[in-house]
XYZ file of C-alpha atoms in Angstrom:
656
model
C 15.123 41.607 9.663
C 15.024 45.274 10.387
C 17.104 47.815 8.456
C 16.666 51.733 8.664
C 16.854 53.329 5.154
C 19.936 55.300 4.413
C 19.877 58.940 3.317
C 20.122 57.908 -0.480
C 16.957 55.866 0.022
C 14.834 59.010 0.454
C 11.474 59.650 0.181
C 11.967 61.493 -3.087
C 14.054 58.845 -4.636
C 11.248 56.145 -3.831
C 8.619 58.510 -5.172
C 10.506 59.319 -8.336
C 11.157 55.557 -8.857
C 7.343 54.797 -8.653
C 6.325 57.730 -10.815
C 8.751 56.637 -13.606
C 7.602 52.985 -13.331
C 4.009 54.020 -13.806
C 4.829 56.343 -16.713
C 6.657 53.625 -18.435
C 3.640 51.380 -17.881
C 1.256 53.872 -19.458
C 3.587 54.802 -22.351
C 4.332 51.104 -23.090
C 0.730 50.538 -23.710
C 0.276 48.040 -20.512
C -1.791 50.776 -18.834
C -4.469 50.682 -21.419
C -4.500 46.877 -21.239
C -4.602 46.827 -17.375
C -7.569 49.343 -17.631
C -9.392 46.821 -19.925
C -8.725 44.047 -17.476
C -9.728 46.045 -14.342
C -13.088 47.035 -15.989
C -13.768 43.361 -17.025
C -13.026 42.186 -13.365
C -15.261 45.041 -11.960
C -17.969 44.134 -14.353
C -17.864 40.521 -13.311
C -18.061 41.201 -9.648
C -20.807 43.927 -9.823
C -22.897 42.322 -12.476
C -26.747 42.701 -11.720
C -29.611 41.001 -13.535
C -30.989 42.981 -16.526
C -34.106 45.150 -15.771
C -37.280 43.266 -16.139
C -38.948 45.890 -18.187
C -36.165 46.750 -20.530
C -35.566 46.169 -24.326
C -37.068 43.165 -25.918
C -34.758 41.345 -28.407
C -36.117 39.671 -31.397
C -33.568 37.163 -32.445
C -33.183 35.815 -35.845
C -31.541 32.544 -34.520
C -30.910 28.940 -35.738
C -34.057 27.731 -34.336
C -35.943 30.375 -36.541
C -34.196 29.332 -39.680
C -35.114 25.603 -38.954
C -38.786 26.493 -38.488
C -38.893 28.718 -41.616
C -36.845 26.080 -43.585
C -34.849 29.068 -44.867
C -31.221 30.109 -44.959
C -29.885 33.904 -44.711
C -30.717 36.340 -46.053
C -34.336 36.021 -45.283
C -36.914 37.401 -47.866
C -37.776 41.024 -46.870
C -41.436 40.140 -46.998
C -40.938 38.458 -43.576
C -39.481 41.669 -42.028
C -42.441 43.457 -43.461
C -44.688 41.033 -41.734
C -42.787 41.530 -38.531
C -43.191 45.346 -38.758
C -46.960 44.903 -39.282
C -46.966 42.614 -36.130
C -45.198 45.033 -34.093
C -47.562 47.791 -35.052
C -50.515 45.641 -34.259
C -48.990 44.914 -30.880
C -48.631 48.743 -30.085
C -44.976 48.612 -29.444
C -42.997 52.047 -28.696
C -40.380 51.466 -31.388
C -38.613 48.931 -33.379
C -34.886 48.931 -34.159
C -33.790 46.629 -37.082
C -29.997 45.781 -36.592
C -29.753 44.651 -40.252
C -28.289 46.379 -43.322
C -30.699 46.926 -46.102
C -28.233 48.739 -48.274
C -28.983 46.462 -51.460
C -32.270 45.771 -53.205
C -33.892 42.331 -53.122
C -36.954 41.065 -54.986
C -39.070 44.070 -56.212
C -42.264 42.812 -54.648
C -40.422 41.969 -51.261
C -38.900 45.415 -51.334
C -42.254 47.010 -52.126
C -44.035 45.182 -49.321
C -41.283 46.292 -46.791
C -41.572 49.925 -47.839
C -45.371 49.744 -47.343
C -44.832 48.284 -43.998
C -42.455 51.111 -43.081
C -44.844 53.717 -44.220
C -47.752 52.172 -42.287
C -45.689 52.005 -39.068
C -44.797 55.633 -39.320
C -48.520 56.663 -39.980
C -49.124 54.691 -36.567
C -46.705 56.782 -34.814
C -44.363 53.859 -34.230
C -40.776 54.513 -34.971
C -38.956 51.889 -37.021
C -35.020 52.567 -37.141
C -33.110 51.008 -39.627
C -29.292 50.259 -39.558
C -26.598 52.229 -41.200
C -22.897 51.665 -41.014
C -19.747 53.687 -41.451
C -16.906 51.789 -43.286
C -13.322 52.976 -43.453
C -12.017 52.504 -46.942
C -8.139 52.484 -47.429
C -6.576 52.151 -50.774
C -3.334 52.693 -52.577
C -4.990 54.230 -55.482
C -7.024 57.123 -53.511
C -7.090 58.796 -50.275
C -8.723 56.897 -47.343
C -12.375 57.823 -46.930
C -15.364 56.743 -45.055
C -18.115 54.849 -46.794
C -21.742 55.184 -45.570
C -23.913 52.167 -45.951
C -27.640 53.177 -45.770
C -30.725 51.566 -46.404
C -32.572 51.715 -49.861
C -35.811 52.900 -48.079
C -35.965 56.739 -48.114
C -37.547 58.896 -45.377
C -36.866 56.284 -42.665
C -34.850 56.925 -39.609
C -31.341 55.441 -39.553
C -28.908 54.790 -36.836
C -25.364 53.872 -37.187
C -24.679 50.383 -35.636
C -20.876 50.811 -35.284
C -19.451 49.673 -31.999
C -16.575 51.364 -30.309
C -14.710 47.918 -29.640
C -11.283 47.975 -28.193
C -8.226 46.164 -29.479
C -9.464 42.834 -27.965
C -13.034 43.236 -29.641
C -14.757 43.995 -26.336
C -17.172 46.761 -26.428
C -16.676 48.656 -23.102
C -17.250 52.221 -24.208
C -20.425 53.651 -25.970
C -20.926 56.038 -28.801
C -22.429 59.307 -27.675
C -23.153 60.329 -31.343
C -26.963 61.258 -31.618
C -27.020 59.472 -34.939
C -25.821 55.919 -33.280
C -28.303 53.171 -33.456
C -29.087 52.824 -29.702
C -29.732 56.611 -29.224
C -32.117 56.851 -32.414
C -34.195 53.893 -31.021
C -34.333 55.426 -27.656
C -35.024 59.029 -28.609
C -37.775 58.288 -31.225
C -39.496 56.025 -28.897
C -40.444 59.054 -26.795
C -39.637 57.475 -23.500
C -37.600 59.268 -20.605
C -33.861 58.278 -20.641
C -30.460 59.380 -19.380
C -27.751 60.219 -22.038
C -24.330 58.802 -21.250
C -21.972 61.007 -19.329
C -18.691 62.040 -20.865
C -16.370 59.002 -21.354
C -19.141 56.606 -20.065
C -18.582 52.826 -20.122
C -21.375 50.169 -20.639
C -22.697 48.374 -17.675
C -22.879 44.693 -18.609
C -25.534 42.683 -16.966
C -25.221 39.110 -15.432
C -24.870 36.806 -18.220
C -26.712 34.111 -16.501
C -29.881 35.977 -16.622
C -30.886 36.475 -20.291
C -32.230 39.871 -21.596
C -35.858 39.929 -22.633
C -35.668 37.658 -25.748
C -38.053 36.227 -28.266
C -37.533 34.268 -31.565
C -38.181 35.763 -34.789
C -40.738 33.231 -35.686
C -42.627 34.003 -32.241
C -42.627 37.511 -33.051
C -44.296 36.917 -36.498
C -47.411 36.041 -34.759
C -47.419 37.485 -31.142
C -51.010 37.099 -30.403
C -50.520 33.309 -30.998
C -46.997 32.593 -29.608
C -46.513 35.233 -26.819
C -48.431 36.300 -23.772
C -51.068 38.966 -24.100
C -49.587 42.587 -24.598
C -46.069 41.327 -24.641
C -44.974 43.899 -26.858
C -47.219 46.829 -25.764
C -45.283 50.055 -24.835
C -41.866 48.216 -25.300
C -38.836 48.918 -27.140
C -37.933 46.166 -29.607
C -34.747 45.183 -31.306
C -34.227 42.843 -34.196
C -31.039 41.320 -35.081
C -28.942 38.294 -35.809
C -28.306 35.727 -32.929
C -26.494 32.650 -34.355
C -23.763 31.480 -32.134
C -22.697 28.796 -34.378
C -21.901 30.908 -37.330
C -20.332 33.565 -35.247
C -21.681 36.449 -37.312
C -21.948 39.970 -35.526
C -20.756 38.573 -32.086
C -18.476 40.176 -29.680
C -16.360 38.996 -26.683
C -17.573 40.344 -23.316
C -15.809 40.906 -19.917
C -17.178 37.565 -18.889
C -14.346 35.225 -20.104
C -15.580 33.093 -22.902
C -19.116 34.384 -22.987
C -20.023 36.136 -26.247
C -22.827 38.491 -26.965
C -24.803 39.295 -30.302
C -24.371 42.849 -31.794
C -28.198 43.319 -31.245
C -27.581 42.586 -27.489
C -25.149 45.011 -27.164
C -27.438 47.784 -28.506
C -30.059 46.388 -26.026
C -27.674 46.750 -23.095
C -26.829 50.371 -24.137
C -30.553 51.287 -24.379
C -31.091 49.545 -20.978
C -28.259 51.657 -19.454
C -30.026 54.761 -20.881
C -33.486 53.735 -19.603
C -32.444 52.887 -16.044
C -29.384 55.121 -15.754
C -26.979 52.237 -15.444
C -24.063 53.964 -17.124
C -20.407 53.509 -15.675
C -18.970 57.114 -15.316
C -15.235 57.624 -15.308
C -13.336 59.902 -13.164
C -11.243 62.658 -14.757
C -7.571 62.196 -15.292
C -6.627 64.743 -12.678
C -8.576 62.839 -10.037
C -6.855 59.551 -10.887
C -3.455 61.226 -10.635
C -4.101 62.936 -7.320
C -5.770 59.904 -5.691
C -2.938 57.707 -6.768
C -0.176 59.972 -5.435
C -2.031 60.138 -2.129
C -2.341 56.496 -1.784
C 1.302 55.932 -2.511
C 2.573 58.834 -0.406
C 0.682 57.426 2.631
C 2.322 53.858 1.894
C 5.773 55.441 1.776
C 5.289 57.132 5.151
C 3.925 53.877 6.651
C 6.903 51.977 5.530
C 9.772 54.385 6.081
C 11.398 51.901 8.394
C 11.588 48.553 6.539
C 10.025 45.702 8.557
C 9.085 42.951 5.938
C 6.023 41.750 7.967
C 4.667 45.150 8.788
C 5.153 46.325 5.255
C 3.319 43.382 3.776
C 0.443 43.827 6.301
C 0.255 47.398 5.373
C 0.327 46.734 1.692
C -2.298 44.044 2.044
C -4.675 46.090 4.081
C -4.446 49.074 1.963
C -5.008 47.113 -1.183
C -8.008 45.232 0.312
C -9.615 48.610 1.444
C -8.843 50.180 -2.094
C -10.277 47.190 -3.901
C -13.484 47.173 -1.862
C -13.962 50.863 -2.245
C -13.437 50.737 -5.883
C -15.853 47.670 -6.348
C -18.497 49.543 -4.311
C -18.189 52.683 -6.237
C -18.336 50.749 -9.546
C -21.681 49.160 -8.475
C -22.953 52.637 -7.808
C -21.890 53.819 -11.134
C -18.402 55.356 -10.723
C -15.209 53.942 -12.100
C -12.206 55.089 -9.944
C -9.218 53.722 -11.796
C -7.492 51.316 -9.493
C -4.502 49.815 -11.298
C -2.104 52.663 -10.795
C -2.419 52.664 -7.192
C -2.220 48.951 -6.941
C 0.752 48.682 -9.295
C 2.530 51.447 -7.647
C 2.151 50.029 -4.092
C 3.381 46.609 -5.350
C 6.392 48.233 -7.075
C 7.188 50.265 -3.977
C 6.967 47.081 -1.825
C 9.511 45.303 -4.168
C 11.811 48.106 -4.583
C 12.154 48.364 -0.915
C 12.441 44.557 -0.502
C 14.977 44.280 -3.340
C 17.612 46.430 -1.403
C 17.090 44.636 1.776
C 17.153 41.160 0.377
C 20.060 41.616 -1.907
C 22.467 39.489 0.464
C 20.080 36.737 0.821
C 19.594 36.472 -2.877
C 23.344 36.291 -3.490
C 23.598 33.529 -0.808
C 21.046 31.510 -2.809
C 22.754 32.301 -6.095
C 26.104 31.044 -4.750
C 24.505 27.852 -3.535
C 23.017 27.362 -6.967
C 26.297 27.852 -8.728
C 28.093 25.596 -6.255
C 25.829 22.563 -6.865
C 24.229 22.867 -10.109
C 27.070 21.222 -11.853
C 26.311 17.814 -10.402
C 22.845 17.964 -8.773
C 19.685 18.073 -10.890
C 18.164 21.554 -11.109
C 14.940 20.439 -9.417
C 16.847 19.453 -6.318
C 18.891 22.564 -6.371
C 15.528 24.800 -6.364
C 14.305 22.727 -3.575
C 17.534 23.332 -1.521
C 17.406 26.985 -2.106
C 13.620 27.423 -1.583
C 13.723 25.494 1.688
C 17.153 26.891 2.840
C 18.549 23.412 3.170
C 22.197 22.478 3.134
C 23.092 19.278 1.253
C 22.775 16.211 3.626
C 23.514 12.665 2.904
C 20.323 10.964 4.367
C 16.954 9.827 3.102
C 13.244 9.057 4.302
C 11.155 6.053 4.022
C 8.409 6.300 1.276
C 6.267 4.072 -0.516
C 7.435 4.206 -4.152
C 6.636 2.756 -7.518
C 9.764 2.158 -9.181
C 10.415 1.647 -12.781
C 13.499 -0.243 -14.529
C 13.729 -0.236 -18.283
C 16.523 -1.870 -20.215
C 17.252 -2.255 -23.983
C 17.456 -5.965 -25.179
C 19.913 -6.551 -27.950
C 21.733 -3.228 -27.562
C 25.044 -4.739 -26.888
C 24.999 -6.748 -30.025
C 24.060 -3.741 -32.030
C 26.760 -1.680 -30.251
C 29.464 -3.971 -31.608
C 28.727 -3.144 -35.355
C 28.201 0.550 -35.029
C 30.727 3.586 -34.621
C 30.932 5.284 -31.213
C 29.295 8.351 -32.801
C 26.247 6.450 -34.131
C 25.846 4.674 -30.656
C 26.131 7.917 -28.970
C 23.507 9.485 -31.186
C 21.118 6.671 -30.825
C 21.432 6.545 -27.098
C 20.828 10.325 -26.666
C 17.622 9.942 -28.809
C 16.476 7.138 -26.822
C 17.237 8.768 -23.271
C 15.654 12.174 -24.492
C 12.363 10.368 -25.505
C 12.289 8.351 -22.362
C 12.967 11.279 -20.194
C 10.138 13.146 -21.787
C 7.683 10.286 -21.299
C 8.685 9.802 -17.479
C 8.481 13.576 -16.828
C 5.178 13.733 -18.771
C 3.738 11.246 -16.087
C 5.209 13.109 -13.318
C 8.018 10.692 -12.571
C 11.449 11.505 -11.047
C 14.244 10.240 -13.252
C 16.814 8.649 -11.029
C 19.692 7.761 -13.302
C 20.857 6.272 -16.352
C 22.777 2.883 -16.073
C 24.506 2.194 -19.372
C 21.400 1.753 -21.568
C 19.100 1.399 -18.713
C 16.624 3.857 -17.145
C 15.468 4.030 -13.458
C 12.785 6.182 -12.434
C 10.279 6.336 -9.499
C 7.053 8.002 -8.462
C 5.639 9.419 -5.202
C 8.882 11.320 -4.357
C 9.854 14.071 -3.897
C 6.062 15.023 -4.088
C 3.302 13.022 -2.897
C 1.408 11.211 -5.728
C -1.562 9.115 -4.586
C -1.922 7.690 -8.219
C 1.748 6.684 -8.286
C 1.084 3.203 -9.492
C -1.161 4.511 -12.419
C 1.332 7.003 -13.484
C 4.074 4.363 -13.605
C 2.009 1.946 -15.512
C 0.911 4.780 -17.985
C 4.599 5.719 -18.390
C 5.723 2.065 -19.076
C 2.941 1.856 -21.845
C 3.922 5.266 -23.192
C 7.678 4.141 -23.360
C 6.659 1.116 -25.327
C 4.781 3.281 -27.928
C 7.732 5.677 -27.916
C 10.233 2.745 -28.410
C 7.920 1.758 -31.573
C 8.590 5.201 -33.200
C 12.239 5.036 -32.404
C 12.375 1.690 -34.094
C 10.811 3.261 -37.115
C 13.163 6.090 -37.049
C 16.186 3.376 -36.754
C 14.898 1.483 -39.695
C 17.981 0.164 -41.763
C 20.376 0.244 -38.716
C 21.316 -2.501 -36.273
C 19.093 -0.618 -33.700
C 15.838 -1.271 -35.428
C 15.218 -4.544 -33.776
C 16.087 -3.585 -30.254
C 13.428 -4.104 -27.647
C 12.588 -2.366 -24.489
C 11.952 -4.239 -21.414
C 10.280 -2.658 -18.364
C 10.026 -3.793 -14.609
C 7.456 -2.189 -12.191
C 7.289 -2.816 -8.372
C 5.801 -0.861 -5.586
C 7.277 -1.173 -2.129
C 8.937 0.907 0.507
C 12.320 2.470 -0.063
C 14.656 5.118 1.105
C 14.854 8.098 -1.000
C 16.619 11.433 -0.608
C 20.098 13.135 -1.270
C 22.505 10.308 -0.857
C 26.339 10.149 -1.357
C 29.214 11.723 0.084
C 29.897 15.432 1.137
C 31.898 15.755 -2.025
C 29.169 14.342 -4.481
C 25.638 13.307 -3.889
C 22.517 12.619 -5.997
C 18.769 12.471 -5.276
C 18.057 8.789 -5.496
C 16.153 5.752 -3.968
C 17.584 2.570 -2.577
C 16.442 -0.555 -0.964
C 14.877 -3.956 -1.503
C 12.149 -2.603 -3.675
C 14.447 -0.998 -6.091
C 16.270 -4.510 -6.431
C 13.008 -6.352 -7.071
C 11.980 -3.767 -9.841
C 15.403 -4.465 -11.602
C 14.832 -8.285 -11.094
C 11.286 -7.843 -12.878
C 12.867 -6.029 -15.640
C 15.260 -9.023 -16.304
C 12.472 -11.436 -15.940
C 10.897 -10.066 -19.172
C 13.334 -12.312 -20.931
C 12.080 -15.384 -19.559
C 8.442 -14.397 -19.624
C 8.666 -13.148 -23.366
C 6.843 -10.049 -22.185
C 7.760 -6.315 -22.637
C 6.380 -5.070 -19.286
C 6.172 -6.902 -15.967
C 4.339 -5.551 -12.857
C 4.341 -7.021 -9.456
C 1.172 -7.882 -7.558
C 1.803 -4.867 -5.079
C 1.919 -2.543 -7.981
C -1.342 -3.857 -9.509
C -3.180 -3.591 -5.998
C -2.223 0.017 -5.980
C -3.843 0.623 -9.357
C -7.171 2.717 -9.063
C -9.923 3.570 -11.786
C -11.385 2.090 -14.483
C -9.172 3.380 -17.594
C -6.576 0.658 -17.170
C -5.381 -1.960 -19.530
C -6.308 -5.463 -19.047
C -3.562 -7.116 -17.016
C -2.789 -10.918 -17.413
C -1.086 -12.979 -14.754
C 1.990 -14.716 -16.034
C 3.634 -16.544 -13.108
C 4.651 -16.571 -9.510
C 8.381 -15.607 -9.328
C 10.605 -16.242 -6.417
C 13.153 -13.401 -6.889
C 16.791 -14.116 -5.732
C 17.442 -12.727 -2.324
C 13.758 -12.760 -1.443
C 11.953 -15.467 0.662
C 8.300 -14.847 -0.563
C 7.438 -15.343 -4.237
C 5.765 -12.441 -6.043
C 2.817 -12.803 -8.732
C 3.608 -10.920 -11.857
C 1.376 -9.396 -14.458
C 1.721 -7.791 -17.937
C -0.649 -5.535 -19.862
C -2.661 -7.406 -22.745
C -5.255 -6.261 -25.195
C -7.934 -8.824 -24.612
C -9.795 -8.570 -21.292
C -10.881 -12.083 -21.797
C -7.260 -13.228 -21.708
C -6.598 -11.235 -18.799
C -9.619 -12.722 -16.864
C -8.694 -16.161 -17.752
C -5.105 -15.961 -16.457
C -6.359 -14.615 -13.132
C -8.811 -17.489 -13.027
C -5.878 -19.974 -13.205
C -4.326 -17.929 -10.341
C -7.495 -17.973 -8.338
C -7.699 -21.824 -8.616
C -4.133 -22.212 -7.758
C -4.575 -20.211 -4.584
C -7.569 -22.232 -3.533
C -5.641 -25.339 -4.305
C -7.948 -26.454 -7.144
C -5.499 -28.100 -9.474
C -7.920 -29.702 -11.905
C -9.856 -26.490 -12.841
C -6.532 -24.711 -13.042
C -5.239 -27.054 -15.492
C -8.533 -26.632 -17.743
C -8.190 -22.835 -17.400
C -4.624 -22.875 -18.225
C -5.317 -25.050 -21.476
C -7.829 -22.373 -22.680
C -5.375 -19.901 -21.847
C -2.834 -21.391 -24.098
C -5.327 -21.277 -26.903
C -5.941 -17.532 -26.250
C -2.265 -16.832 -26.100
C -1.563 -18.607 -29.428
C -4.324 -16.517 -31.144
C -3.448 -13.133 -29.519
C -0.268 -12.950 -27.650
C 1.984 -15.471 -29.332
C 5.002 -13.900 -27.631
C 3.552 -15.077 -24.290
C 2.572 -18.547 -25.443
C 5.818 -20.401 -24.412
C 5.529 -19.076 -20.886
C 1.974 -20.307 -20.515
C 2.893 -23.648 -21.850
C 5.605 -23.730 -19.324
C 3.150 -23.001 -16.541
C 0.702 -25.671 -18.015
C 3.725 -28.464 -18.010
C 4.716 -27.368 -14.321
C 0.973 -27.768 -13.362
C 0.939 -31.173 -14.993
C 3.923 -32.253 -13.189
C 2.449 -31.092 -9.945
C -0.835 -32.973 -10.677
C 1.182 -36.237 -11.226
C 3.245 -35.804 -7.969
C -0.007 -35.171 -6.142
C -1.717 -38.227 -7.742
C 1.161 -40.645 -6.822
C 1.690 -39.131 -3.400
C 5.241 -37.932 -4.015
C 4.576 -34.312 -3.991
C 2.646 -31.661 -1.883
C -1.042 -31.924 -1.089
C -3.567 -30.010 -3.170
C -3.906 -27.389 -0.062
C 0.074 -26.688 -0.400
C 0.659 -26.288 -3.984
C 3.898 -24.494 -4.745
C 3.925 -23.464 -8.450
C 6.334 -20.501 -8.110
C 9.411 -20.124 -10.506
C 12.787 -19.141 -9.138
C 14.728 -16.564 -11.148
C 18.354 -15.328 -10.481
C 20.256 -12.106 -10.967
């Protein structure tokens, strides 16, 4: 399709539309969130391992609490002991990401004060944490409260993070009183301050920052390699993922990071100049305008394929360039160009495809009144006209019917019957759709469904069996809901059969539906009715059982071999049971009969009757009938009046 733009679809109109769209995105707050997402994606794509000689984190973690046999807060004598160990290990500095704004035991506080004084005399900076807390009240004007340590003349750094609305810390405070800045500045090492508007560079989460446990750091000479802390910057903080205290989400999905690790990331950025610098606003505006202008010129004449390739190639080049720049430490904001280009493409496409869209809508309006919406979607998406033909597919077909519905119907009003049926059909439809089934039709109070069409489902037999079991459980809940009404004793009978059938849009040109027809459909319907003879709730044919895959299946007991009306070959039928031994015994009976071993079959069947009586009393009459038939076969064979042991026919014929 090729259409030349008219004069009204000028470059000015297209450019103005894109500009207005981007302005609305920004003013609506979506632009900020897109920026967050862009930063997160770029951080994931360009994440590098943390520097090998960066900050060392001393974590107050769960293993440390277990080893100390203490719970938070820890006594301050332990922190004093750590400071003494750090001084002894000749570290550069120690930042303690803990608030000591309230006194503890007097002797512990004194010990801590002495340790801080000794560290200062040795020239090792120990920075304590402070915090700014915004206090709002209806009684007084809002103000900022400063939580400071109780120890005087000790360097203090504010640990507040510049978290965004989703709690992810992407920006870094450039305040010289911030915690990371104080630890870095007082250590005396060379570092690079963040540029204006700088963003944190997160390091690859699969490679941990240098980390030791609190209990290890108490005795570094004993627990750590020699000189592990020499000339290193150390940070002490809480790292307890289970409690969730002082933890923040990161750009890496579900991965969270402790607050002390955020400070460590900022210090590493400063030590190795790993900051992410952002471009000024005017650069973003100019670069976005140039990109969109080039796209408008390249797509002046609308050719869908050409426009799509231009758009795709442009976006690939833009993304590659932005990723590379982000890796180098520069963030060129990408989303305005990407979103503007996508809007421009869709703006042009909407005008040219208006007629095509209207044609699809007319087709939908024409057939949606009598064709399922899923089939209408398939017709419109594939540009198909309705046809009265089908295709051969292997299906697992389900028939379900209510036993006792007619009798209950006779004593209830039409409104009550309609309400109950609507509840029943709604629940069963939900169950069938939950297992990916195609609901074919309702026939009175019966339900027909099938699997493996219109979409391929390799596990169609498993889905159908799971649906049958779910339907029985749902029926139990419905009976509770119908308690006190004639419907409370209604039972659901389900038949399942797997075989080839014709499936597709069938009917006349005036009216059609998506359905399945064939001998397999009739067999499934016969099996549903055979439940009444068997005393079962669910009957599966052997062909369905042979299609089942996996271990998470209910035990299936063999019930009988049926000769269905209209079919020459008899089929073995099975039903779900609770006891695996019962299922194994029933299958043993079948195996003996197939091999012509009637005597072992009789013994196994006798044992099966005992199991049925104990566990599945509803199936006992059917098992006793099989036992009686086998006894009759044995008598015929022994007197020479019947078939030989090699040609035993023990099938039961059932009618319509």
